[in-house]
CSV table of C-alpha atoms in Angstrom, one decimal:
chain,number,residue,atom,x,y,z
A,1,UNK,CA,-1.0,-17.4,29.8
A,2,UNK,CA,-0.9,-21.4,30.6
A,3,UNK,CA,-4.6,-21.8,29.4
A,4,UNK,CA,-3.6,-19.9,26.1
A,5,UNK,CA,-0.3,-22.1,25.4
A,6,UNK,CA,-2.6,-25.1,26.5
A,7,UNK,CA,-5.4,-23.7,23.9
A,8,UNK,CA,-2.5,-23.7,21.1
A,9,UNK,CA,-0.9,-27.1,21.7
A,10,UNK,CA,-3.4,-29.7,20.4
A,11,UNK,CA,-2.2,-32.8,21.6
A,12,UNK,CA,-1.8,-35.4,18.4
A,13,UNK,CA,-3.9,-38.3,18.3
A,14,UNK,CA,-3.8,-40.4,15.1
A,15,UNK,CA,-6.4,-42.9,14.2
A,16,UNK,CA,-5.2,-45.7,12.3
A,17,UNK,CA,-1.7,-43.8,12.7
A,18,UNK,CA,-2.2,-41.5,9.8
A,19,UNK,CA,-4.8,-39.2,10.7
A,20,UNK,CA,-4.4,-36.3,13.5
A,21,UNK,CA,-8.0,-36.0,15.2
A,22,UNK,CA,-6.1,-33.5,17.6
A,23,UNK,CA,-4.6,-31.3,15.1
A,24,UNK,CA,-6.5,-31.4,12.0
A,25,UNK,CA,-9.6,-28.8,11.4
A,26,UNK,CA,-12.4,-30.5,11.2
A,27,UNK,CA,-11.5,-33.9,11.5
A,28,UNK,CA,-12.2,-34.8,15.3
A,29,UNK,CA,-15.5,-33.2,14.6
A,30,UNK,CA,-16.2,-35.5,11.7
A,31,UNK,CA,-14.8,-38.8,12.9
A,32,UNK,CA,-17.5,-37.7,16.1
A,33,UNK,CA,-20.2,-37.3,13.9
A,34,UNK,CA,-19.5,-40.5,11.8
A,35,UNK,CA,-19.4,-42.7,15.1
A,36,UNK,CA,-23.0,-40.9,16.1
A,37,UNK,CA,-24.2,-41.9,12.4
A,38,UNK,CA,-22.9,-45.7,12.6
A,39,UNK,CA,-24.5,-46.5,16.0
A,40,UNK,CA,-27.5,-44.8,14.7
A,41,UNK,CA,-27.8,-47.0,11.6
A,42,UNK,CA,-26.1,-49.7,12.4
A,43,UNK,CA,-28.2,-50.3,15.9
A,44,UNK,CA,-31.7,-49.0,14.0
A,45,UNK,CA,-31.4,-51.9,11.3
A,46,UNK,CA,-30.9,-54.7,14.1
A,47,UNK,CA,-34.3,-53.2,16.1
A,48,UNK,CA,-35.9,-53.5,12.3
A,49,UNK,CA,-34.4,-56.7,11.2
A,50,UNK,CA,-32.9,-58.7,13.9
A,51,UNK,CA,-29.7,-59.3,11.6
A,52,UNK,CA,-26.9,-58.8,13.4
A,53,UNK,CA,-24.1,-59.0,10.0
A,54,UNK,CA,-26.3,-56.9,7.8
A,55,UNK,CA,-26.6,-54.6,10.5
A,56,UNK,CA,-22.6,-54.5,10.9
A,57,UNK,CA,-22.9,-53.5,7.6
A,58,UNK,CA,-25.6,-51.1,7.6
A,59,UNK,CA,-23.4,-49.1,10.6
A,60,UNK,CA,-20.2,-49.4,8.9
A,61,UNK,CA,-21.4,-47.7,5.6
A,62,UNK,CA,-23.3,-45.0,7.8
A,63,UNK,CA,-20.0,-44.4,9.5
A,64,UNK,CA,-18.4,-43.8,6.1
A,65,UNK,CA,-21.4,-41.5,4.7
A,66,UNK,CA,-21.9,-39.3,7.8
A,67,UNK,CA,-18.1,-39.2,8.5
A,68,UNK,CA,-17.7,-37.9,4.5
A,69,UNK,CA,-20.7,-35.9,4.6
A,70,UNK,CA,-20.1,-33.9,8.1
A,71,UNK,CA,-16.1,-33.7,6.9
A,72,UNK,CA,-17.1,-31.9,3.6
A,73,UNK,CA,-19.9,-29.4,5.4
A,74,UNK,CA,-17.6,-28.5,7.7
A,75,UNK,CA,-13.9,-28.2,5.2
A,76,UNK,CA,-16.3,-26.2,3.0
A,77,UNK,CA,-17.4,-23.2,5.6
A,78,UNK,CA,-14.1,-23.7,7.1
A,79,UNK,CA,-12.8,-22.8,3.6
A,80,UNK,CA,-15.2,-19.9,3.2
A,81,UNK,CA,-14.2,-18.3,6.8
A,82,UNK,CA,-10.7,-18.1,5.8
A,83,UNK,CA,-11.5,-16.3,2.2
A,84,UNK,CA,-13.8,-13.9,4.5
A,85,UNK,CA,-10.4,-13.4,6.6
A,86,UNK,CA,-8.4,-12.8,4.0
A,87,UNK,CA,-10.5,-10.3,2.0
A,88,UNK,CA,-11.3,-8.5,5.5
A,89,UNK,CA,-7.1,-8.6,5.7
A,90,UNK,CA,-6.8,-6.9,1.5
A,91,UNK,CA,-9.2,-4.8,2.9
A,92,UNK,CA,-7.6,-3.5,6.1
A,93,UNK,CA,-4.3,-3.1,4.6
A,94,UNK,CA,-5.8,-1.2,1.1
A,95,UNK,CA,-7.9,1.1,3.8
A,96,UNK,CA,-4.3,2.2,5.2
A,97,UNK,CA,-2.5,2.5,1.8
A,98,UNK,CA,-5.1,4.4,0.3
A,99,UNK,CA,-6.8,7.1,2.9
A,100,UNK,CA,-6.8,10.3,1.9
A,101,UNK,CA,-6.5,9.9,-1.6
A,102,UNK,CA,-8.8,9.2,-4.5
A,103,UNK,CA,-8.8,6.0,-4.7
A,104,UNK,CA,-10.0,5.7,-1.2
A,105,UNK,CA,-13.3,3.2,-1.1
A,106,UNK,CA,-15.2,5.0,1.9
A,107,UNK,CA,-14.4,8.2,-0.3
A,108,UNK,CA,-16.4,6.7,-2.9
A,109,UNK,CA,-19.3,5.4,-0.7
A,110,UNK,CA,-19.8,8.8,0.4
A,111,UNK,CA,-20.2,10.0,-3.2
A,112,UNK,CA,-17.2,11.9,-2.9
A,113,UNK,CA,-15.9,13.2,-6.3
A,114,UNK,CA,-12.4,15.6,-5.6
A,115,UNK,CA,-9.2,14.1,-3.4
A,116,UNK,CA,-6.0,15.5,-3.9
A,117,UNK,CA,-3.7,12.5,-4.5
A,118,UNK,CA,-0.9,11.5,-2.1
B,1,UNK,CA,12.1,-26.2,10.1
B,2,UNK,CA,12.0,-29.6,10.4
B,3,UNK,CA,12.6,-30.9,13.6
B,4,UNK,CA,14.0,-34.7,14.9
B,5,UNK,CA,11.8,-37.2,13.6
B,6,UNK,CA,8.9,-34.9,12.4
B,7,UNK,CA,6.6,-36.8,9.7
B,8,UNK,CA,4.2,-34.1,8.7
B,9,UNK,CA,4.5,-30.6,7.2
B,10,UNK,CA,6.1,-27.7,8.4
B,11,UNK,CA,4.2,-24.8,9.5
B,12,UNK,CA,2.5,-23.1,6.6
B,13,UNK,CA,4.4,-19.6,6.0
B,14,UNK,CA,3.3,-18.7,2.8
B,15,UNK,CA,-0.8,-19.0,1.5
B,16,UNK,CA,0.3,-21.6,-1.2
B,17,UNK,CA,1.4,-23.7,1.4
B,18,UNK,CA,-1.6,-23.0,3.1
B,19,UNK,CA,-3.8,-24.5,0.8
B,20,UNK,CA,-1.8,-27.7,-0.1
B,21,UNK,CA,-2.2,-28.7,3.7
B,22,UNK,CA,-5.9,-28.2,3.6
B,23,UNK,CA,-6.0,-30.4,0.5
B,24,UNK,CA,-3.3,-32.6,2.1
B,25,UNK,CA,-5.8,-33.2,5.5
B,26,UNK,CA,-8.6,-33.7,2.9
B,27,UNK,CA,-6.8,-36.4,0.5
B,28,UNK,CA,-5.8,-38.0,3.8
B,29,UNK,CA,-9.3,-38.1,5.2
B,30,UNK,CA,-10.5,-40.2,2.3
B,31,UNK,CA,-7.4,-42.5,2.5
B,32,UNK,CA,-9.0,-43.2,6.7
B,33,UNK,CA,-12.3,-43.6,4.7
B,34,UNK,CA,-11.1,-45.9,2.8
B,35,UNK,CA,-8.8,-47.7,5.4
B,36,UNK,CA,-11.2,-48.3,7.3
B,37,UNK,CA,-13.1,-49.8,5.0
B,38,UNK,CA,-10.6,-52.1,3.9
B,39,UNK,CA,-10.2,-53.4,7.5
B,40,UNK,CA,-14.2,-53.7,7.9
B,41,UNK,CA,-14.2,-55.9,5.1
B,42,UNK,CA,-11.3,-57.6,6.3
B,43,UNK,CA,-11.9,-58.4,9.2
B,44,UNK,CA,-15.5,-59.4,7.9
B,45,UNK,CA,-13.8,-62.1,5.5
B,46,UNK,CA,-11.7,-63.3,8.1
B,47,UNK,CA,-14.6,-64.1,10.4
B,48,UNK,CA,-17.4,-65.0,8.2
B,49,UNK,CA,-18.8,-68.6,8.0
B,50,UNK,CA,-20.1,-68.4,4.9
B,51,UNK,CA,-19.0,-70.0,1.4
B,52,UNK,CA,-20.8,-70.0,-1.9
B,53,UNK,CA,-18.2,-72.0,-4.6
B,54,UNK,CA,-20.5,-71.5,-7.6
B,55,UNK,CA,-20.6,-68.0,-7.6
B,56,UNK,CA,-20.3,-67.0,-11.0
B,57,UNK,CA,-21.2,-62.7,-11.8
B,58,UNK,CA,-23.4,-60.0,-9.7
B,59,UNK,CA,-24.3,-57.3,-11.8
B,60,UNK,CA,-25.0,-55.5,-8.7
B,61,UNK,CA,-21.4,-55.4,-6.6
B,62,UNK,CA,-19.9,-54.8,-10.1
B,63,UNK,CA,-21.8,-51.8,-10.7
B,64,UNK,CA,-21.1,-50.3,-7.2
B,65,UNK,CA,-17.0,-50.6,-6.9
B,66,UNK,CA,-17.3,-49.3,-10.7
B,67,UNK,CA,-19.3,-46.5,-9.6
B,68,UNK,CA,-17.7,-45.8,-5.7
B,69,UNK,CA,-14.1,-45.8,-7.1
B,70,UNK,CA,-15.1,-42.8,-10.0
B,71,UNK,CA,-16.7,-41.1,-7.5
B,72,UNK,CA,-13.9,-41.0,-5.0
B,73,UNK,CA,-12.0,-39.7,-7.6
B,74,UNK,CA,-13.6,-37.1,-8.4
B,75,UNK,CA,-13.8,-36.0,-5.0
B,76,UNK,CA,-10.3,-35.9,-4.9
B,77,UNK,CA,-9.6,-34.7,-8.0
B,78,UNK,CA,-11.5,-31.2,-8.0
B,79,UNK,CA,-9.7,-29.9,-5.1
B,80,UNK,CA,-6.4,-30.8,-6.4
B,81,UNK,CA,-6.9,-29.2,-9.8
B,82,UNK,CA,-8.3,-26.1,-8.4
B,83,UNK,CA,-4.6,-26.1,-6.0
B,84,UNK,CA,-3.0,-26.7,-9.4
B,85,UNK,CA,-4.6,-23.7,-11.0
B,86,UNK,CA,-3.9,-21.8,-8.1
B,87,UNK,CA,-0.2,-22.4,-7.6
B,88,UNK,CA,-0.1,-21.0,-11.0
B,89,UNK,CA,-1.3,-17.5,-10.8
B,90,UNK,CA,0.8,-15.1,-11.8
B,91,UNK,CA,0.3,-12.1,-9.1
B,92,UNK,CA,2.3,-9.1,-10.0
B,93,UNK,CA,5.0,-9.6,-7.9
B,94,UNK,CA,7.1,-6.6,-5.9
B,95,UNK,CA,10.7,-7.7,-6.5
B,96,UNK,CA,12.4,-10.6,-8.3
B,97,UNK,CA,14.9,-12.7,-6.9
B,98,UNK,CA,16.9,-14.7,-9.3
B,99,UNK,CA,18.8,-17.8,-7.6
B,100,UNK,CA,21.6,-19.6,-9.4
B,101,UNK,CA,22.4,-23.4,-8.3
B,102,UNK,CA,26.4,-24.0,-8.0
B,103,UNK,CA,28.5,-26.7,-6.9
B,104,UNK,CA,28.2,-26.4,-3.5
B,105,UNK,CA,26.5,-23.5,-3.1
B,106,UNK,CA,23.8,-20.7,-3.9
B,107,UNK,CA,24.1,-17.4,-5.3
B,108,UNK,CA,21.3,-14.6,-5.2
B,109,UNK,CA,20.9,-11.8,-7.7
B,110,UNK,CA,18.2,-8.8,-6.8
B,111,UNK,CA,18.4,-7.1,-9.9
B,112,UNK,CA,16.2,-4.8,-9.5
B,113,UNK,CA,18.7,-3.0,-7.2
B,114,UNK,CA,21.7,-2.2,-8.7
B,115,UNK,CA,24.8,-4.3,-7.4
B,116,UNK,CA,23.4,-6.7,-4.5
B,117,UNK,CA,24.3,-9.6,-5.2
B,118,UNK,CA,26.0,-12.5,-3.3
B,119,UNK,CA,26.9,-15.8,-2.6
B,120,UNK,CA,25.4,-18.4,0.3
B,121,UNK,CA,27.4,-21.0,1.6
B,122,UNK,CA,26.4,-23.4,4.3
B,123,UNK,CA,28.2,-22.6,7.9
B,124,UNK,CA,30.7,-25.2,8.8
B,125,UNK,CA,29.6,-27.4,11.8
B,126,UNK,CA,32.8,-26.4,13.3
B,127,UNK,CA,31.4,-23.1,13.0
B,128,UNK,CA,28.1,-22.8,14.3
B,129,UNK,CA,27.5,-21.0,17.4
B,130,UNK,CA,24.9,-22.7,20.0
B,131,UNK,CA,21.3,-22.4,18.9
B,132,UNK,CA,22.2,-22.2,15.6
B,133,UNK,CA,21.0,-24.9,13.0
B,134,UNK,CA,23.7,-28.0,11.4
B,135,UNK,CA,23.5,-28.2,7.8
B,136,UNK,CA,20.8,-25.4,7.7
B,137,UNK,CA,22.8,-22.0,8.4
B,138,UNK,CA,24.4,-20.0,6.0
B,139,UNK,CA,26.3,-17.3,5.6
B,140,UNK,CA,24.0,-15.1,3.8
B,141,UNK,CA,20.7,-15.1,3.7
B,142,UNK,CA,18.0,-14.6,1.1
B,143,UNK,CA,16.2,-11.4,2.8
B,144,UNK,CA,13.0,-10.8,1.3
B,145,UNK,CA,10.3,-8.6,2.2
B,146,UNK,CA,7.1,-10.0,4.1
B,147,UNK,CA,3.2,-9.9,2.6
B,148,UNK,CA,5.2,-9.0,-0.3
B,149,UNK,CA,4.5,-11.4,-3.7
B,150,UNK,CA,7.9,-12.4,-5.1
B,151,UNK,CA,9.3,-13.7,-8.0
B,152,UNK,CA,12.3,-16.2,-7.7
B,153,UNK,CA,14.3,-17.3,-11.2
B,154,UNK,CA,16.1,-20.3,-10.6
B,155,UNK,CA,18.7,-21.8,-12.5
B,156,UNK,CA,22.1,-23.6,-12.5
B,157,UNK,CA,25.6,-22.8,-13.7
B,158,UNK,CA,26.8,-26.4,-13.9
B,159,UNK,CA,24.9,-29.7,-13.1
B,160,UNK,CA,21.1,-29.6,-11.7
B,161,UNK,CA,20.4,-28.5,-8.5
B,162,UNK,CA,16.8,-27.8,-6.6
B,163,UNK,CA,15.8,-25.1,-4.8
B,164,UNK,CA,13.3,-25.8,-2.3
B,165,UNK,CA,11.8,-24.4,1.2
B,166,UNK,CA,8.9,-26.6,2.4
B,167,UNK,CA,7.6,-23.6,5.0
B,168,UNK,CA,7.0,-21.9,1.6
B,169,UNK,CA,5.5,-24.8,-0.3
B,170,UNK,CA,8.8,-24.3,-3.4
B,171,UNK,CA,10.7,-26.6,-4.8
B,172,UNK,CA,12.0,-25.8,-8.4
B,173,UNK,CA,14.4,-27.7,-10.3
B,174,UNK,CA,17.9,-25.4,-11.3
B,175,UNK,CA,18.9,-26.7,-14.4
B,176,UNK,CA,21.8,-25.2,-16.4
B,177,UNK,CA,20.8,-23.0,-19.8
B,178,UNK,CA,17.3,-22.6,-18.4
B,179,UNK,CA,15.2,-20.4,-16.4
B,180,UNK,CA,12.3,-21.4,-14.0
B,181,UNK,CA,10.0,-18.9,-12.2
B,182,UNK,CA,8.5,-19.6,-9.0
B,183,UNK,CA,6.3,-16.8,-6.7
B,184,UNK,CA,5.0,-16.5,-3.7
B,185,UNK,CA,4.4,-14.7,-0.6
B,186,UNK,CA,5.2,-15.0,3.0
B,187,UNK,CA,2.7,-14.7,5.9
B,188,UNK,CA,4.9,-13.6,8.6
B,189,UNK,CA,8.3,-13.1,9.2
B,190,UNK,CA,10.5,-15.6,9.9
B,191,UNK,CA,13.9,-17.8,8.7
B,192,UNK,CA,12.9,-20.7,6.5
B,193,UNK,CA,14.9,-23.2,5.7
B,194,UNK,CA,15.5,-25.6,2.8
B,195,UNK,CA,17.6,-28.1,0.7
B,196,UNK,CA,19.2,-28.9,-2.1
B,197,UNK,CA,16.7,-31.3,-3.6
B,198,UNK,CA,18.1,-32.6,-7.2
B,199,UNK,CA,21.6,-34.8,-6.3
B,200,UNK,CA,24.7,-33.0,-7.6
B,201,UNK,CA,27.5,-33.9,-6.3
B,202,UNK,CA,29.2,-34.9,-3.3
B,203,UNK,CA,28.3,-32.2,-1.2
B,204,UNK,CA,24.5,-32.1,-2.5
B,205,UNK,CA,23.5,-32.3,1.4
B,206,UNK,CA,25.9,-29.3,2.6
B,207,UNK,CA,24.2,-26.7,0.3
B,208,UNK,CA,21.4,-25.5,2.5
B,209,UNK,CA,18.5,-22.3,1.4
B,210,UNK,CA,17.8,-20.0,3.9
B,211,UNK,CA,15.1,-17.2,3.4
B,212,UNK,CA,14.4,-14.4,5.8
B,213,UNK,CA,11.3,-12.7,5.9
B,214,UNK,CA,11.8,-9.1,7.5
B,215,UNK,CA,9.2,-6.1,7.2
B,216,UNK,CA,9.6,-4.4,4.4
B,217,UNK,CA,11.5,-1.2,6.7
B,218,UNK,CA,14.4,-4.2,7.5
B,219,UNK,CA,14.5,-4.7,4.2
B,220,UNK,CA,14.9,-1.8,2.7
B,221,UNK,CA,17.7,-1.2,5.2
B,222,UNK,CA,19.5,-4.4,4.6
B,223,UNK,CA,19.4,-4.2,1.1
B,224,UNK,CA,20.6,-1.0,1.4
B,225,UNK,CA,23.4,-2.0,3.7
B,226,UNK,CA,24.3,-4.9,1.5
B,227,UNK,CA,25.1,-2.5,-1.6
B,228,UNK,CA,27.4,-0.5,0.4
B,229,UNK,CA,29.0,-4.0,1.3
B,230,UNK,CA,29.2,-5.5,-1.9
């Protein structure tokens, strides 16, 4: 029971004081990945170039691109779970309205052609 | 509802509200993007040693914070139209609700029942019993069914009024000698609460909304208790 209500109370932690890492979908995730991306860059163009400023650069606008790109990736299948869930949930609850009568859908999978009406 | 000092939404209760958090959290992900970005170059100014006094064009920065700026719009933009397009659906609702804006107060209409209609006033403080909401209670309550699409008509019988319940995602003007139509559905059951949102008086802030979403059984038994009432 503790470990559930744990699980369900994200505790809030706002970057810059306007975005919730802890509560919002996909964001802690994304601000994770963008940190990976900018030390990656950022640290790969001083190895190649020895500029430190350019390099500052280089890591800051990777931290933008990867943070951006990993957000939208994960929003978008985020997005596509929660149509899945909802047609599964039309589904469900037209399953319940509807057995037994004709216009039941596993009734029509089975080839099914006479259902006396409800 | 709210509670002290909140900043962000309320719980999402119906699936239009739903989707205007998701865009919300995605609108504010760019604004951190772009934050940030602000303060990077910021900071960058403020440390930098560098001057160049006869700089006169660059084809090249011009180009990109032409080019970044339209993008960033547009990533913002397509979400928020297809939310716009959505809110709009019109999605055969089961029962219509028509709400008429007074001064101070709200009345509710369910026409499609014969005789159930009623006013709403706001509970007195004085009034309240403990665990019970100031300035949000009411007498009556708008009962509605839940997983159930319905239509509200708002409207006013004197000055403008609002009717708004940020749980649901609604707020639509009342304005006297016309009718607007608002639907949507609720998730769960619940109480949601709302104000008045257009000023109209002196008791603007007393005239609170309350909707209750029951299963459709409740329902059916409330409304049937309220004709026998009324």
């Amino acid at each position: 029971m503790t470990e559930e209500k744990d699980s369900d109370e994200r505790k809030s932690f706002k970057l810059l004081g306007i975005l919730d890492v802890g509560r919002i979908p996909c964001a802690r995730e994304a601000v994770l990945h963008g940190a990976g991306g900018a030390l990656v860059a950022g640290l790969g163009h001083f190895l190649l170039t020895s500029r430190v400023k350019r390099s500052f650069d280089v890591g800051m606008a990777g931290y933008i691109v990867t943070t951006l790109g990993s957000w939208v990736y994960c929003r978008y299948n985020n997005a596509k779970l929660r149509i899945q869930q909802r047609v599964i949930q039309d589904a469900l609850q037209n399953k319940v309205l509807y057995e037994g009568t004709n216009r039941d859908p596993s009734k029509k999978l089975n080839g099914s052609s006479s259902g006396a009406p409800d | 509802m709210a509670t002290p000092l909140q900043l962000g939404f309320q719980d999402a209760a119906s699936p239009g509200m739903e989707e205007l958090v998701h865009f919300h959290d995605h609108a504010l992900m760019v604004v951190y993007l772009i934050s940030s970005f602000v303060l990077y170059i910021i900071v960058t100014l403020v440390m930098t040693k560098l001057t160049n006094k006869h700089a006169h064009d660059s084809q090249e920065i011009e180009i990109i914070w032409t080019i970044l700026p339209a993008i960033i719009l547009i990533v913002v933009a397509l979400p928020s139209l297809r939310i716009l397009y959505l809110m709009d659906e019109i999605n055969n609702p089961h029962l219509t609700v028509k709400a008429f804006g007074h001064q101070w107060y709200w009345s509710y209409e369910y026409t499609d029942y014969d005789d159930l209609a009623f006013d709403s006033y706001m509970t007195p403080t004085q009034d309240l019993i403990p665990g019970q909401f100031r300035l949000l209670e009411v007498d009556h309550r708008m009962v509605i069914p839940t997983e159930s699409p319905i239509r509200v008509l708002i409207t006013a019988e004197d000055v403008l009024h609002s009717w708004a319940v940020p749980a649901l995602g609604i707020k639509m003007d009342a304005v006297p000698g016309r009718l607007n139509q608002t639907t949507f559905m609720t998730s769960r059951p619940g109480i949601y609460y709302g104000q008045c949102s257009e000023i109209c008086g002196a008791n603007h802030s007393f005239m609170p909304i309350a909707v209750e979403a029951v299963p459709l059984t409740h329902f059916e038994d409330w409304s049937t208790s309220m004709q026998q009432t009324v």
